[in-house]
């Protein structure tokens, strides 16, 4: 095991994240925590618990369910909500499709990832949210690396990179105009490794898809795609069984797996340390173009 | 595991993004797919080298123009520490973004192109680093390959820089110079056999050995109250905790504290951090304090150690960097946000505007974008601040425009008064 893997989680990051979450609860009338069932939003739940202990988390969680989630993630979500007595709101992309607000993509690469933005913006309007806490990290992607911790969005949820507010010291300005909302990223300064070290040190539970398991996959474009009823396959694509795990968890149609036998946190951390591919290298939606993330954020994506 | 926060500054094309790219590359911090992606982009652009600046210039507009517009945050780790780099823009028009990137930095890296030497922007960047009281400044003299690795050129730049720096540097501020070549990696993470005359540390060695021990713990104890925790459950029926991040000093169980502005005192009964109880809590820790008495404390109040109370200031003099296109005018009222306290503040006077590269003072009736000036402000309610020079974490504030809600200025407190000073009337 390398020296790096023995590194401790820098606790200063936890103190800073708790500070940010408390600012949200204090400065906004109707905040919510965007929960996806992935390791980052699970970490946020832990931080929010700590921020208000022994009181309960004073805002709801919001999950935008695309309908193409890993069943393991949904099972985890419901279990977590029950155990921690969380107020979990769920809104469905399928409803947006049924209302004719968005159109399902077609073809081999069809994904609902971009569609969820519309469902999210509708939920923000319906629940009258003025702040949404998200688990995005600046090390994930270069457009994310440019975003502030308090990221003001207009009433269409749009991010304007050139009109960002200056953010100084640890002073967070949460004043917004009617109709605007703020996306808040308390773990902006954490890296993938920080999150895993935190999960290990805190003993936080995560969905089983993060650990090595045998599942049905297909190989496409040099990546391992999880096979599911949602994936549009061509006749030449053969379904195989392989031992894999997921490094990042999005939809089943846009998250690639990695071949791995890591079945515990230490194994995962060791694997990340020796990995030559970045975390989002397995996010198929990011590969659409060099500016895929920036463009999605301009549309209101979190 | 500690964290070191850096800021990089320099003029356009001095090679900031390349320097960061090189630092990441040489510490094996760039995953293969990201490296392949920028290699492919470099090739498409017709470059015959891998343009490491493409790693951090993440916005479409930045790649189009080949410049940095906004701060990118970049991360890497060594076995010693975690690094957070704010890659700030060099253009004068993006000065406010540079201040944003530098406001949390412990080390400021200023780049100079060895062919151009010290330029106007260099002075501006050092001035801002000093205004922010960044304890360590590393001046990287870049592109040494283009001046034949000349020791004389390097020495001249060092003395030019010093001639200016000595006029404004504060006591204890450390300035070091390193001749580098970021494109090829000389003196970044590895030494350089092309500059045998340089006997100092590489940039990475400087960073790895920077002593982080900030004296925040030795300062008077202050905790702005962020949030009052009141569970109102059967189990915690009478629980009332004051949550916040300690901005300076140390609080211990048994300490007598004063709540401001009420000036009521009580004793710390318990310091809670999630499920555990602490005997003491240090600066920068997010905790919840429980007191022995039920006194009236709400968000925006401050808990301090009794006997160490700051001035209740209703009038302040501060350096302000203006960050908005709409000019600042005398007499206008802004929101002043200090920690989590928000008060109305009226601009009483612009004492003078400072021209960073000449340090010249000018009179003005308004401030334009990126102007730096000394202002006096009258506050609607007292704030419990310290001067920025004595306490960085309790001496800064931002100005928010009540019309747009935008953050329009940043201030560094120089003087605090309980009321309007008498000499103001004497004039």
PDB file of C-alpha atoms in Angstrom, chain A residues 9-257:
ATOM      1  CA  UNK A   9      -8.781  12.876   5.710  1.00  0.00           C
ATOM      2  CA  UNK A  10      -8.049  16.599   6.190  1.00  0.00           C
ATOM      3  CA  UNK A  11     -10.628  17.459   8.871  1.00  0.00           C
ATOM      4  CA  UNK A  12     -10.478  21.134   7.988  1.00  0.00           C
ATOM      5  CA  UNK A  13     -12.577  20.264   4.919  1.00  0.00           C
ATOM      6  CA  UNK A  14     -15.308  18.864   7.150  1.00  0.00           C
ATOM      7  CA  UNK A  15     -15.350  22.007   9.319  1.00  0.00           C
ATOM      8  CA  UNK A  16     -15.645  24.146   6.182  1.00  0.00           C
ATOM      9  CA  UNK A  17     -18.449  22.044   4.682  1.00  0.00           C
ATOM     10  CA  UNK A  18     -20.441  22.154   7.932  1.00  0.00           C
ATOM     11  CA  UNK A  19     -19.988  25.927   8.029  1.00  0.00           C
ATOM     12  CA  UNK A  20     -21.364  26.209   4.479  1.00  0.00           C
ATOM     13  CA  UNK A  21     -24.375  23.969   5.210  1.00  0.00           C
ATOM     14  CA  UNK A  22     -25.221  26.014   8.310  1.00  0.00           C
ATOM     15  CA  UNK A  23     -25.023  29.202   6.246  1.00  0.00           C
ATOM     16  CA  UNK A  24     -27.566  27.733   3.843  1.00  0.00           C
ATOM     17  CA  UNK A  25     -29.975  26.842   6.640  1.00  0.00           C
ATOM     18  CA  UNK A  26     -29.610  30.322   8.130  1.00  0.00           C
ATOM     19  CA  UNK A  27     -29.653  32.466   4.993  1.00  0.00           C
ATOM     20  CA  UNK A  28     -32.401  30.807   2.954  1.00  0.00           C
ATOM     21  CA  UNK A  29     -36.088  30.234   3.535  1.00  0.00           C
ATOM     22  CA  UNK A  30     -36.544  27.003   1.601  1.00  0.00           C
ATOM     23  CA  UNK A  31     -33.367  25.057   0.961  1.00  0.00           C
ATOM     24  CA  UNK A  32     -33.130  21.417  -0.062  1.00  0.00           C
ATOM     25  CA  UNK A  33     -30.337  18.908  -0.458  1.00  0.00           C
ATOM     26  CA  UNK A  34     -30.071  17.354  -3.914  1.00  0.00           C
ATOM     27  CA  UNK A  35     -29.689  13.642  -3.332  1.00  0.00           C
ATOM     28  CA  UNK A  36     -28.679  11.250  -6.077  1.00  0.00           C
ATOM     29  CA  UNK A  37     -27.753   8.171  -4.096  1.00  0.00           C
ATOM     30  CA  UNK A  38     -24.116   8.553  -5.088  1.00  0.00           C
ATOM     31  CA  UNK A  39     -21.186   8.754  -2.674  1.00  0.00           C
ATOM     32  CA  UNK A  40     -20.978  12.559  -2.806  1.00  0.00           C
ATOM     33  CA  UNK A  41     -24.573  13.236  -1.852  1.00  0.00           C
ATOM     34  CA  UNK A  42     -24.400  10.508   0.796  1.00  0.00           C
ATOM     35  CA  UNK A  43     -21.420  12.380   2.226  1.00  0.00           C
ATOM     36  CA  UNK A  44     -23.499  15.575   2.211  1.00  0.00           C
ATOM     37  CA  UNK A  45     -26.201  13.882   4.259  1.00  0.00           C
ATOM     38  CA  UNK A  46     -23.614  12.941   6.865  1.00  0.00           C
ATOM     39  CA  UNK A  47     -22.287  16.512   6.946  1.00  0.00           C
ATOM     40  CA  UNK A  48     -25.795  17.950   7.280  1.00  0.00           C
ATOM     41  CA  UNK A  49     -26.494  15.558  10.160  1.00  0.00           C
ATOM     42  CA  UNK A  50     -23.363  16.814  11.880  1.00  0.00           C
ATOM     43  CA  UNK A  51     -24.147  20.462  11.218  1.00  0.00           C
ATOM     44  CA  UNK A  52     -27.417  20.390  13.169  1.00  0.00           C
ATOM     45  CA  UNK A  53     -26.887  17.577  15.679  1.00  0.00           C
ATOM     46  CA  UNK A  54     -28.725  16.774  17.909  1.00  0.00           C
ATOM     47  CA  UNK A  55     -31.528  18.402  15.901  1.00  0.00           C
ATOM     48  CA  UNK A  56     -32.681  16.790  12.677  1.00  0.00           C
ATOM     49  CA  UNK A  57     -31.662  18.129   9.277  1.00  0.00           C
ATOM     50  CA  UNK A  58     -33.903  21.209   8.911  1.00  0.00           C
ATOM     51  CA  UNK A  59     -34.586  20.838   5.190  1.00  0.00           C
ATOM     52  CA  UNK A  60     -35.799  18.128   2.808  1.00  0.00           C
ATOM     53  CA  UNK A  61     -33.771  15.993   0.446  1.00  0.00           C
ATOM     54  CA  UNK A  62     -34.739  16.037  -3.206  1.00  0.00           C
ATOM     55  CA  UNK A  63     -34.081  13.163  -5.575  1.00  0.00           C
ATOM     56  CA  UNK A  64     -34.680  13.606  -9.282  1.00  0.00           C
ATOM     57  CA  UNK A  65     -35.428  10.047 -10.269  1.00  0.00           C
ATOM     58  CA  UNK A  66     -34.730   9.418 -13.945  1.00  0.00           C
ATOM     59  CA  UNK A  67     -36.270   5.969 -13.820  1.00  0.00           C
ATOM     60  CA  UNK A  68     -32.991   4.579 -15.123  1.00  0.00           C
ATOM     61  CA  UNK A  69     -31.249   4.341 -11.773  1.00  0.00           C
ATOM     62  CA  UNK A  70     -29.468   1.294 -10.513  1.00  0.00           C
ATOM     63  CA  UNK A  71     -32.034  -0.598  -8.394  1.00  0.00           C
ATOM     64  CA  UNK A  72     -29.351  -0.879  -5.701  1.00  0.00           C
ATOM     65  CA  UNK A  73     -29.240   2.926  -5.435  1.00  0.00           C
ATOM     66  CA  UNK A  74     -32.992   3.291  -4.999  1.00  0.00           C
ATOM     67  CA  UNK A  75     -33.009   0.578  -2.359  1.00  0.00           C
ATOM     68  CA  UNK A  76     -30.198   2.392  -0.545  1.00  0.00           C
ATOM     69  CA  UNK A  77     -32.002   5.740  -0.797  1.00  0.00           C
ATOM     70  CA  UNK A  78     -35.186   4.431   0.777  1.00  0.00           C
ATOM     71  CA  UNK A  79     -33.324   2.635   3.525  1.00  0.00           C
ATOM     72  CA  UNK A  80     -31.283   5.760   4.389  1.00  0.00           C
ATOM     73  CA  UNK A  81     -34.371   7.972   4.494  1.00  0.00           C
ATOM     74  CA  UNK A  82     -36.036   5.540   6.885  1.00  0.00           C
ATOM     75  CA  UNK A  83     -33.056   5.123   9.195  1.00  0.00           C
ATOM     76  CA  UNK A  84     -32.266   8.815   9.533  1.00  0.00           C
ATOM     77  CA  UNK A  85     -35.901  10.019   9.448  1.00  0.00           C
ATOM     78  CA  UNK A  86     -35.142  12.180   6.425  1.00  0.00           C
ATOM     79  CA  UNK A  87     -37.767  14.102   4.582  1.00  0.00           C
ATOM     80  CA  UNK A  88     -37.145  12.704   1.080  1.00  0.00           C
ATOM     81  CA  UNK A  89     -38.936  14.297  -1.852  1.00  0.00           C
ATOM     82  CA  UNK A  90     -38.777  12.388  -5.139  1.00  0.00           C
ATOM     83  CA  UNK A  91     -39.681  13.807  -8.546  1.00  0.00           C
ATOM     84  CA  UNK A  92     -39.750  11.682 -11.692  1.00  0.00           C
ATOM     85  CA  UNK A  93     -38.366  12.405 -15.153  1.00  0.00           C
ATOM     86  CA  UNK A  94     -41.068  10.052 -16.437  1.00  0.00           C
ATOM     87  CA  UNK A  95     -43.668  12.605 -15.307  1.00  0.00           C
ATOM     88  CA  UNK A  96     -41.931  15.321 -17.338  1.00  0.00           C
ATOM     89  CA  UNK A  97     -41.967  12.977 -20.336  1.00  0.00           C
ATOM     90  CA  UNK A  98     -45.665  12.216 -19.814  1.00  0.00           C
ATOM     91  CA  UNK A  99     -46.409  15.948 -19.613  1.00  0.00           C
ATOM     92  CA  UNK A 100     -44.681  16.430 -22.947  1.00  0.00           C
ATOM     93  CA  UNK A 101     -42.113  18.787 -21.432  1.00  0.00           C
ATOM     94  CA  UNK A 102     -39.170  16.704 -22.535  1.00  0.00           C
ATOM     95  CA  UNK A 103     -38.682  14.118 -25.211  1.00  0.00           C
ATOM     96  CA  UNK A 104     -36.954  10.820 -24.688  1.00  0.00           C
ATOM     97  CA  UNK A 105     -33.716  10.578 -26.673  1.00  0.00           C
ATOM     98  CA  UNK A 106     -33.506   7.839 -29.239  1.00  0.00           C
ATOM     99  CA  UNK A 107     -30.698   5.742 -30.677  1.00  0.00           C
ATOM    100  CA  UNK A 108     -27.857   3.750 -29.268  1.00  0.00           C
ATOM    101  CA  UNK A 109     -26.646   6.461 -26.894  1.00  0.00           C
ATOM    102  CA  UNK A 110     -30.036   7.606 -25.607  1.00  0.00           C
ATOM    103  CA  UNK A 111     -29.850   8.820 -22.016  1.00  0.00           C
ATOM    104  CA  UNK A 112     -32.137  10.688 -19.659  1.00  0.00           C
ATOM    105  CA  UNK A 113     -29.301  12.599 -18.079  1.00  0.00           C
ATOM    106  CA  UNK A 114     -29.998  15.889 -19.843  1.00  0.00           C
ATOM    107  CA  UNK A 115     -33.763  15.508 -19.368  1.00  0.00           C
ATOM    108  CA  UNK A 116     -33.511  15.595 -15.595  1.00  0.00           C
ATOM    109  CA  UNK A 117     -32.672  19.308 -15.706  1.00  0.00           C
ATOM    110  CA  UNK A 118     -36.287  20.098 -16.657  1.00  0.00           C
ATOM    111  CA  UNK A 119     -37.655  17.923 -13.854  1.00  0.00           C
ATOM    112  CA  UNK A 120     -35.251  19.579 -11.421  1.00  0.00           C
ATOM    113  CA  UNK A 121     -36.250  23.101 -12.444  1.00  0.00           C
ATOM    114  CA  UNK A 122     -39.938  22.176 -12.149  1.00  0.00           C
ATOM    115  CA  UNK A 123     -39.323  20.746  -8.679  1.00  0.00           C
ATOM    116  CA  UNK A 124     -37.485  23.919  -7.625  1.00  0.00           C
ATOM    117  CA  UNK A 125     -40.472  25.951  -8.749  1.00  0.00           C
ATOM    118  CA  UNK A 126     -43.066  23.642  -7.223  1.00  0.00           C
ATOM    119  CA  UNK A 127     -41.294  23.428  -3.851  1.00  0.00           C
ATOM    120  CA  UNK A 128     -40.360  27.145  -4.044  1.00  0.00           C
ATOM    121  CA  UNK A 129     -36.741  26.302  -3.300  1.00  0.00           C
ATOM    122  CA  UNK A 130     -34.324  29.190  -3.009  1.00  0.00           C
ATOM    123  CA  UNK A 131     -31.218  27.074  -2.408  1.00  0.00           C
ATOM    124  CA  UNK A 132     -30.195  23.590  -3.533  1.00  0.00           C
ATOM    125  CA  UNK A 133     -27.208  21.941  -1.903  1.00  0.00           C
ATOM    126  CA  UNK A 134     -25.344  19.653  -4.282  1.00  0.00           C
ATOM    127  CA  UNK A 135     -22.408  17.284  -4.007  1.00  0.00           C
ATOM    128  CA  UNK A 136     -20.429  18.553  -7.007  1.00  0.00           C
ATOM    129  CA  UNK A 137     -16.677  18.828  -6.614  1.00  0.00           C
ATOM    130  CA  UNK A 138     -14.318  21.091  -8.498  1.00  0.00           C
ATOM    131  CA  UNK A 139     -11.841  18.302  -9.204  1.00  0.00           C
ATOM    132  CA  UNK A 140     -14.437  16.402 -11.238  1.00  0.00           C
ATOM    133  CA  UNK A 141     -14.490  18.492 -14.353  1.00  0.00           C
ATOM    134  CA  UNK A 142     -12.949  21.731 -15.598  1.00  0.00           C
ATOM    135  CA  UNK A 143     -16.187  23.750 -15.856  1.00  0.00           C
ATOM    136  CA  UNK A 144     -16.974  22.716 -12.277  1.00  0.00           C
ATOM    137  CA  UNK A 145     -13.502  23.921 -11.254  1.00  0.00           C
ATOM    138  CA  UNK A 146     -14.648  27.443 -12.136  1.00  0.00           C
ATOM    139  CA  UNK A 147     -17.843  27.502 -10.119  1.00  0.00           C
ATOM    140  CA  UNK A 148     -18.321  29.340  -6.832  1.00  0.00           C
ATOM    141  CA  UNK A 149     -19.521  27.674  -3.622  1.00  0.00           C
ATOM    142  CA  UNK A 150     -22.677  29.830  -3.694  1.00  0.00           C
ATOM    143  CA  UNK A 151     -23.566  29.710  -7.387  1.00  0.00           C
ATOM    144  CA  UNK A 152     -26.402  32.062  -8.278  1.00  0.00           C
ATOM    145  CA  UNK A 153     -28.747  30.793 -11.000  1.00  0.00           C
ATOM    146  CA  UNK A 154     -31.421  32.793 -12.769  1.00  0.00           C
ATOM    147  CA  UNK A 155     -35.072  31.796 -12.797  1.00  0.00           C
ATOM    148  CA  UNK A 156     -34.321  29.321 -15.577  1.00  0.00           C
ATOM    149  CA  UNK A 157     -31.611  27.783 -13.428  1.00  0.00           C
ATOM    150  CA  UNK A 158     -28.953  29.009 -15.818  1.00  0.00           C
ATOM    151  CA  UNK A 159     -25.315  29.439 -14.863  1.00  0.00           C
ATOM    152  CA  UNK A 160     -23.484  32.384 -16.389  1.00  0.00           C
ATOM    153  CA  UNK A 161     -19.766  31.805 -15.944  1.00  0.00           C
ATOM    154  CA  UNK A 162     -18.914  35.394 -16.779  1.00  0.00           C
ATOM    155  CA  UNK A 163     -21.317  36.907 -14.267  1.00  0.00           C
ATOM    156  CA  UNK A 164     -20.303  35.020 -11.166  1.00  0.00           C
ATOM    157  CA  UNK A 165     -20.164  36.930  -7.923  1.00  0.00           C
ATOM    158  CA  UNK A 166     -16.775  37.398  -6.353  1.00  0.00           C
ATOM    159  CA  UNK A 167     -16.476  35.117  -3.307  1.00  0.00           C
ATOM    160  CA  UNK A 168     -14.133  36.337  -0.603  1.00  0.00           C
ATOM    161  CA  UNK A 169     -12.637  34.781   2.508  1.00  0.00           C
ATOM    162  CA  UNK A 170     -15.352  32.502   3.860  1.00  0.00           C
ATOM    163  CA  UNK A 171     -18.069  35.134   3.591  1.00  0.00           C
ATOM    164  CA  UNK A 172     -21.016  33.742   1.636  1.00  0.00           C
ATOM    165  CA  UNK A 173     -23.496  36.176   0.111  1.00  0.00           C
ATOM    166  CA  UNK A 174     -26.870  34.461  -0.129  1.00  0.00           C
ATOM    167  CA  UNK A 175     -28.902  37.489  -1.128  1.00  0.00           C
ATOM    168  CA  UNK A 176     -30.851  36.819  -4.295  1.00  0.00           C
ATOM    169  CA  UNK A 177     -33.598  38.426  -6.321  1.00  0.00           C
ATOM    170  CA  UNK A 178     -37.071  36.940  -6.546  1.00  0.00           C
ATOM    171  CA  UNK A 179     -37.080  33.968  -8.914  1.00  0.00           C
ATOM    172  CA  UNK A 180     -33.374  33.298  -8.625  1.00  0.00           C
ATOM    173  CA  UNK A 181     -31.971  30.396  -6.692  1.00  0.00           C
ATOM    174  CA  UNK A 182     -28.586  29.378  -5.442  1.00  0.00           C
ATOM    175  CA  UNK A 183     -26.803  26.094  -5.982  1.00  0.00           C
ATOM    176  CA  UNK A 184     -24.499  25.433  -3.080  1.00  0.00           C
ATOM    177  CA  UNK A 185     -21.502  23.123  -3.200  1.00  0.00           C
ATOM    178  CA  UNK A 186     -20.166  22.440   0.315  1.00  0.00           C
ATOM    179  CA  UNK A 187     -17.649  19.818  -0.829  1.00  0.00           C
ATOM    180  CA  UNK A 188     -16.270  21.892  -3.718  1.00  0.00           C
ATOM    181  CA  UNK A 189     -12.739  21.650  -2.377  1.00  0.00           C
ATOM    182  CA  UNK A 190     -12.795  17.907  -1.752  1.00  0.00           C
ATOM    183  CA  UNK A 191     -11.254  15.466  -4.190  1.00  0.00           C
ATOM    184  CA  UNK A 192     -12.493  11.983  -5.019  1.00  0.00           C
ATOM    185  CA  UNK A 193      -9.870  10.598  -2.644  1.00  0.00           C
ATOM    186  CA  UNK A 194     -10.983  12.937   0.151  1.00  0.00           C
ATOM    187  CA  UNK A 195     -14.542  11.630  -0.190  1.00  0.00           C
ATOM    188  CA  UNK A 196     -13.410   8.004  -0.008  1.00  0.00           C
ATOM    189  CA  UNK A 197     -11.121   8.672   2.938  1.00  0.00           C
ATOM    190  CA  UNK A 198     -14.002  10.407   4.703  1.00  0.00           C
ATOM    191  CA  UNK A 199     -16.382   7.521   3.995  1.00  0.00           C
ATOM    192  CA  UNK A 200     -13.776   5.120   5.351  1.00  0.00           C
ATOM    193  CA  UNK A 201     -12.984   7.112   8.489  1.00  0.00           C
ATOM    194  CA  UNK A 202     -16.648   7.785   9.254  1.00  0.00           C
ATOM    195  CA  UNK A 203     -17.836   4.286   8.398  1.00  0.00           C
ATOM    196  CA  UNK A 204     -20.572   5.604   6.105  1.00  0.00           C
ATOM    197  CA  UNK A 205     -22.654   3.097   4.150  1.00  0.00           C
ATOM    198  CA  UNK A 206     -22.819   3.300   0.342  1.00  0.00           C
ATOM    199  CA  UNK A 207     -24.801   1.440  -2.348  1.00  0.00           C
ATOM    200  CA  UNK A 208     -23.435  -1.996  -3.192  1.00  0.00           C
ATOM    201  CA  UNK A 209     -22.695  -1.081  -6.842  1.00  0.00           C
ATOM    202  CA  UNK A 210     -19.559   0.721  -5.663  1.00  0.00           C
ATOM    203  CA  UNK A 211     -18.096  -2.641  -4.635  1.00  0.00           C
ATOM    204  CA  UNK A 212     -16.971  -5.370  -7.008  1.00  0.00           C
ATOM    205  CA  UNK A 213     -19.812  -7.650  -8.032  1.00  0.00           C
ATOM    206  CA  UNK A 214     -20.745  -9.865 -10.954  1.00  0.00           C
ATOM    207  CA  UNK A 215     -23.230  -8.364 -13.400  1.00  0.00           C
ATOM    208  CA  UNK A 216     -24.350  -8.375 -17.008  1.00  0.00           C
ATOM    209  CA  UNK A 217     -22.421  -5.948 -19.183  1.00  0.00           C
ATOM    210  CA  UNK A 218     -21.709  -5.114 -22.793  1.00  0.00           C
ATOM    211  CA  UNK A 219     -18.534  -3.685 -24.227  1.00  0.00           C
ATOM    212  CA  UNK A 220     -18.907  -0.526 -26.285  1.00  0.00           C
ATOM    213  CA  UNK A 221     -16.368   2.089 -27.389  1.00  0.00           C
ATOM    214  CA  UNK A 222     -13.744   0.569 -25.145  1.00  0.00           C
ATOM    215  CA  UNK A 223     -15.936   0.983 -22.077  1.00  0.00           C
ATOM    216  CA  UNK A 224     -17.924  -1.452 -19.970  1.00  0.00           C
ATOM    217  CA  UNK A 225     -21.621  -0.572 -19.975  1.00  0.00           C
ATOM    218  CA  UNK A 226     -24.020  -2.066 -17.445  1.00  0.00           C
ATOM    219  CA  UNK A 227     -26.642  -4.047 -19.321  1.00  0.00           C
ATOM    220  CA  UNK A 228     -30.225  -3.146 -18.511  1.00  0.00           C
ATOM    221  CA  UNK A 229     -33.603  -2.958 -20.201  1.00  0.00           C
ATOM    222  CA  UNK A 230     -32.930   0.786 -20.701  1.00  0.00           C
ATOM    223  CA  UNK A 231     -29.835   0.316 -22.811  1.00  0.00           C
ATOM    224  CA  UNK A 232     -30.375   0.342 -26.564  1.00  0.00           C
ATOM    225  CA  UNK A 233     -28.111  -2.389 -27.869  1.00  0.00           C
ATOM    226  CA  UNK A 234     -27.305  -3.363 -31.423  1.00  0.00           C
ATOM    227  CA  UNK A 235     -27.402  -7.017 -32.547  1.00  0.00           C
ATOM    228  CA  UNK A 236     -23.614  -7.325 -32.595  1.00  0.00           C
ATOM    229  CA  UNK A 237     -23.315  -6.343 -28.936  1.00  0.00           C
ATOM    230  CA  UNK A 238     -23.069  -9.418 -26.755  1.00  0.00           C
ATOM    231  CA  UNK A 239     -24.169  -9.503 -23.144  1.00  0.00           C
ATOM    232  CA  UNK A 240     -21.492 -10.988 -20.908  1.00  0.00           C
ATOM    233  CA  UNK A 241     -21.086 -11.558 -17.177  1.00  0.00           C
ATOM    234  CA  UNK A 242     -18.124  -9.837 -15.612  1.00  0.00           C
ATOM    235  CA  UNK A 243     -16.875  -8.825 -12.148  1.00  0.00           C
ATOM    236  CA  UNK A 244     -16.991  -5.038 -12.087  1.00  0.00           C
ATOM    237  CA  UNK A 245     -17.684  -2.062  -9.890  1.00  0.00           C
ATOM    238  CA  UNK A 246     -18.744   1.551 -10.411  1.00  0.00           C
ATOM    239  CA  UNK A 247     -16.531   4.439  -9.504  1.00  0.00           C
ATOM    240  CA  UNK A 248     -19.246   7.003  -9.989  1.00  0.00           C
ATOM    241  CA  UNK A 249     -22.961   6.318  -9.976  1.00  0.00           C
ATOM    242  CA  UNK A 250     -25.317   8.057 -12.357  1.00  0.00           C
ATOM    243  CA  UNK A 251     -27.902   6.514 -14.640  1.00  0.00           C
ATOM    244  CA  UNK A 252     -27.475   2.980 -15.896  1.00  0.00           C
ATOM    245  CA  UNK A 253     -27.351   4.364 -19.432  1.00  0.00           C
ATOM    246  CA  UNK A 254     -24.515   6.791 -18.907  1.00  0.00           C
ATOM    247  CA  UNK A 255     -22.251   5.301 -16.246  1.00  0.00           C
ATOM    248  CA  UNK A 256     -19.498   2.933 -17.263  1.00  0.00           C
ATOM    249  CA  UNK A 257     -18.109   0.269 -14.958  1.00  0.00           C
TER     250      UNK A 257
END
